PDB file of C-alpha atoms in Angstrom:
ATOM      1  CA  GLN A   1      -7.614   5.315  -0.380  1.00 78.00           C
ATOM      2  CA  VAL A   2      -5.494   6.539   2.527  1.00 85.00           C
ATOM      3  CA  GLN A   3      -2.035   7.929   1.852  1.00 92.00           C
ATOM      4  CA  LEU A   4       0.495   7.791   4.676  1.00 96.00           C
ATOM      5  CA  VAL A   5       3.663   9.889   4.778  1.00 96.00           C
ATOM      6  CA  GLU A   6       6.266   9.352   7.478  1.00 98.00           C
ATOM      7  CA  SER A   7       8.784  11.954   8.604  1.00 98.00           C
ATOM      8  CA  GLY A   8      11.188  12.627  11.429  1.00 98.00           C
ATOM      9  CA  GLY A   9      13.798   9.963  10.826  1.00 98.00           C
ATOM     10  CA  GLY A  10      17.493  10.698  10.884  1.00 97.00           C
ATOM     11  CA  LEU A  11      20.869   9.943  12.397  1.00 98.00           C
ATOM     12  CA  VAL A  12      21.191  10.058  16.168  1.00 98.00           C
ATOM     13  CA  GLN A  13      23.707   8.851  18.723  1.00 98.00           C
ATOM     14  CA  ALA A  14      22.883   6.024  21.083  1.00 98.00           C
ATOM     15  CA  GLY A  15      20.895   7.331  24.034  1.00 98.00           C
ATOM     16  CA  GLY A  16      19.339  10.068  21.959  1.00 98.00           C
ATOM     17  CA  SER A  17      15.745  10.672  20.915  1.00 98.00           C
ATOM     18  CA  LEU A  18      13.709  11.081  17.766  1.00 98.00           C
ATOM     19  CA  ARG A  19      10.045  11.738  17.103  1.00 98.00           C
ATOM     20  CA  LEU A  20       8.497  10.166  14.051  1.00 98.00           C
ATOM     21  CA  SER A  21       5.294  11.471  12.500  1.00 98.00           C
ATOM     22  CA  CYS A  22       2.897   9.837  10.086  1.00 97.00           C
ATOM     23  CA  ALA A  23       0.425  12.105   8.318  1.00 96.00           C
ATOM     24  CA  ALA A  24      -2.636  10.578   6.673  1.00 93.00           C
ATOM     25  CA  SER A  25      -4.502  12.068   3.745  1.00 88.00           C
ATOM     26  CA  GLY A  26      -7.096  10.970   1.252  1.00 80.00           C
ATOM     27  CA  ARG A  27     -10.049   9.069   2.620  1.00 71.00           C
ATOM     28  CA  THR A  28     -11.185   9.863   6.115  1.00 69.00           C
ATOM     29  CA  PHE A  29      -8.792   8.888   8.839  1.00 72.00           C
ATOM     30  CA  SER A  30     -11.765   8.021  10.985  1.00 80.00           C
ATOM     31  CA  GLY A  31     -11.919   4.580  12.508  1.00 89.00           C
ATOM     32  CA  TYR A  32      -8.421   3.460  11.590  1.00 93.00           C
ATOM     33  CA  ALA A  33      -6.064   1.853  14.057  1.00 95.00           C
ATOM     34  CA  MET A  34      -2.485   2.944  13.398  1.00 96.00           C
ATOM     35  CA  GLY A  35       0.809   1.250  13.908  1.00 97.00           C
ATOM     36  CA  TRP A  36       4.535   1.468  13.454  1.00 98.00           C
ATOM     37  CA  PHE A  37       6.716  -1.290  12.065  1.00 98.00           C
ATOM     38  CA  ARG A  38      10.404  -1.410  11.241  1.00 98.00           C
ATOM     39  CA  GLN A  39      12.680  -3.386   9.004  1.00 98.00           C
ATOM     40  CA  SER A  40      16.444  -3.755   8.991  1.00 95.00           C
ATOM     41  CA  PRO A  41      18.432  -5.127   6.040  1.00 90.00           C
ATOM     42  CA  GLY A  42      18.169  -8.892   5.912  1.00 93.00           C
ATOM     43  CA  LYS A  43      15.430  -9.047   8.530  1.00 95.00           C
ATOM     44  CA  ASP A  44      11.653  -9.398   8.430  1.00 96.00           C
ATOM     45  CA  ARG A  45       9.419  -6.438   9.092  1.00 96.00           C
ATOM     46  CA  GLU A  46       8.960  -6.147  12.857  1.00 97.00           C
ATOM     47  CA  PHE A  47       6.037  -4.779  14.832  1.00 97.00           C
ATOM     48  CA  VAL A  48       6.912  -1.774  17.020  1.00 98.00           C
ATOM     49  CA  ALA A  49       3.720  -0.190  18.387  1.00 98.00           C
ATOM     50  CA  ALA A  50       0.019   0.236  17.669  1.00 98.00           C
ATOM     51  CA  ILE A  51      -2.805   2.473  18.824  1.00 97.00           C
ATOM     52  CA  SER A  52      -6.543   2.143  18.335  1.00 96.00           C
ATOM     53  CA  TRP A  53      -8.710   4.855  16.790  1.00 94.00           C
ATOM     54  CA  GLY A  54      -9.748   6.305  20.146  1.00 93.00           C
ATOM     55  CA  GLY A  55      -6.405   5.679  21.808  1.00 93.00           C
ATOM     56  CA  GLY A  56      -7.875   3.295  24.359  1.00 95.00           C
ATOM     57  CA  THR A  57      -5.766   0.368  23.206  1.00 97.00           C
ATOM     58  CA  ILE A  58      -1.996   0.730  22.909  1.00 98.00           C
ATOM     59  CA  VAL A  59       0.416  -2.123  22.314  1.00 97.00           C
ATOM     60  CA  TYR A  60       4.213  -2.163  22.225  1.00 98.00           C
ATOM     61  CA  ALA A  61       6.807  -4.690  21.238  1.00 98.00           C
ATOM     62  CA  ASP A  62       8.801  -5.854  24.259  1.00 98.00           C
ATOM     63  CA  SER A  63      11.973  -4.510  22.675  1.00 97.00           C
ATOM     64  CA  VAL A  64      10.715  -0.902  22.812  1.00 98.00           C
ATOM     65  CA  LYS A  65       8.485  -0.956  25.887  1.00 98.00           C
ATOM     66  CA  GLY A  66       9.408   1.822  28.279  1.00 98.00           C
ATOM     67  CA  ARG A  67      11.442   3.667  25.637  1.00 98.00           C
ATOM     68  CA  PHE A  68       8.956   4.391  22.832  1.00 98.00           C
ATOM     69  CA  THR A  69       5.568   6.098  23.069  1.00 98.00           C
ATOM     70  CA  ILE A  70       2.898   6.026  20.376  1.00 98.00           C
ATOM     71  CA  SER A  71       0.227   8.706  20.252  1.00 98.00           C
ATOM     72  CA  ARG A  72      -2.188  10.206  17.777  1.00 96.00           C
ATOM     73  CA  ASP A  73      -3.951  13.466  17.032  1.00 95.00           C
ATOM     74  CA  ASN A  74      -7.092  12.633  15.071  1.00 92.00           C
ATOM     75  CA  ALA A  75      -7.828  16.306  14.413  1.00 91.00           C
ATOM     76  CA  LYS A  76      -4.522  16.461  12.533  1.00 92.00           C
ATOM     77  CA  ASN A  77      -4.791  12.974  11.001  1.00 92.00           C
ATOM     78  CA  THR A  78      -1.380  12.227  12.438  1.00 95.00           C
ATOM     79  CA  VAL A  79       0.181   9.502  14.531  1.00 97.00           C
ATOM     80  CA  TYR A  80       3.489   9.897  16.356  1.00 98.00           C
ATOM     81  CA  LEU A  81       6.232   7.676  17.696  1.00 98.00           C
ATOM     82  CA  GLN A  82       8.404   9.249  20.368  1.00 98.00           C
ATOM     83  CA  MET A  83      11.598   7.227  20.624  1.00 98.00           C
ATOM     84  CA  ASN A  84      13.861   7.756  23.627  1.00 98.00           C
ATOM     85  CA  THR A  85      17.032   6.055  24.806  1.00 98.00           C
ATOM     86  CA  LEU A  86      17.706   4.852  21.301  1.00 98.00           C
ATOM     87  CA  LYS A  87      20.012   1.909  20.754  1.00 98.00           C
ATOM     88  CA  PRO A  88      22.010   0.872  17.670  1.00 97.00           C
ATOM     89  CA  GLU A  89      19.653  -2.100  17.293  1.00 96.00           C
ATOM     90  CA  ASP A  90      16.795   0.357  16.727  1.00 97.00           C
ATOM     91  CA  THR A  91      18.372   1.229  13.387  1.00 97.00           C
ATOM     92  CA  ALA A  92      15.824   0.425  10.683  1.00 98.00           C
ATOM     93  CA  LEU A  93      13.417   1.771   8.137  1.00 98.00           C
ATOM     94  CA  TYR A  94      10.290   2.692  10.072  1.00 98.00           C
ATOM     95  CA  TYR A  95       6.897   2.292   8.436  1.00 98.00           C
ATOM     96  CA  CYS A  96       3.497   3.617   9.379  1.00 97.00           C
ATOM     97  CA  ALA A  97       0.414   1.450   8.807  1.00 97.00           C
ATOM     98  CA  ALA A  98      -3.345   2.011   8.945  1.00 95.00           C
ATOM     99  CA  ASN A  99      -5.969  -0.669   9.377  1.00 94.00           C
ATOM    100  CA  HIS A 100      -9.520  -0.847  10.644  1.00 92.00           C
ATOM    101  CA  ASN A 101      -8.655  -3.793  12.898  1.00 92.00           C
ATOM    102  CA  ILE A 102      -5.751  -3.282  15.304  1.00 92.00           C
ATOM    103  CA  ALA A 103      -5.368  -7.044  15.669  1.00 92.00           C
ATOM    104  CA  THR A 104      -4.494  -7.477  11.990  1.00 93.00           C
ATOM    105  CA  LEU A 105      -2.221  -4.462  11.529  1.00 94.00           C
ATOM    106  CA  ARG A 106       0.563  -6.661  10.237  1.00 92.00           C
ATOM    107  CA  GLY A 107      -1.528  -7.145   7.122  1.00 92.00           C
ATOM    108  CA  ALA A 108      -2.611  -3.512   7.101  1.00 91.00           C
ATOM    109  CA  GLU A 109      -4.666  -2.013   4.313  1.00 88.00           C
ATOM    110  CA  HIS A 110      -2.398   1.020   3.962  1.00 94.00           C
ATOM    111  CA  TRP A 111       1.351   1.561   4.361  1.00 96.00           C
ATOM    112  CA  GLY A 112       3.673   4.502   4.129  1.00 97.00           C
ATOM    113  CA  GLN A 113       6.997   4.541   2.287  1.00 97.00           C
ATOM    114  CA  GLY A 114       9.076   4.587   5.454  1.00 97.00           C
ATOM    115  CA  THR A 115      11.541   6.885   7.173  1.00 98.00           C
ATOM    116  CA  GLN A 116      15.090   5.823   8.014  1.00 98.00           C
ATOM    117  CA  VAL A 117      16.321   5.838  11.589  1.00 98.00           C
ATOM    118  CA  THR A 118      20.019   5.276  12.168  1.00 98.00           C
ATOM    119  CA  VAL A 119      21.469   5.074  15.668  1.00 98.00           C
ATOM    120  CA  SER A 120      25.227   5.269  15.987  1.00 97.00           C
ATOM    121  CA  SER A 121      27.111   3.702  18.875  1.00 94.00           C
TER     122      SER A 121
END
């Protein structure tokens, strides 16, 4: 079992930045692709970004491309989401996910509890 704990959310003004972290514990982190998803009230969970185990494959949603950067530090069992130029529409609960197959992250094996990001206009 892999436990995922997100941190780094908060309240920020439009145009500002936040850095989310997702720390994994439990079973080995090895081999897992990692991703970030978000969900706003009344909306479906939305894919944000994903990164393969070795970092060679990185995918972003069009809505965050050029503003968000996903990265990982496998020695620390941690994945990050650097969010710049934040917009009010980025407001959501952000979830971290871990899955062996990056292509099926939406149905990931492991999920965190989420961290709230609120962007004020």
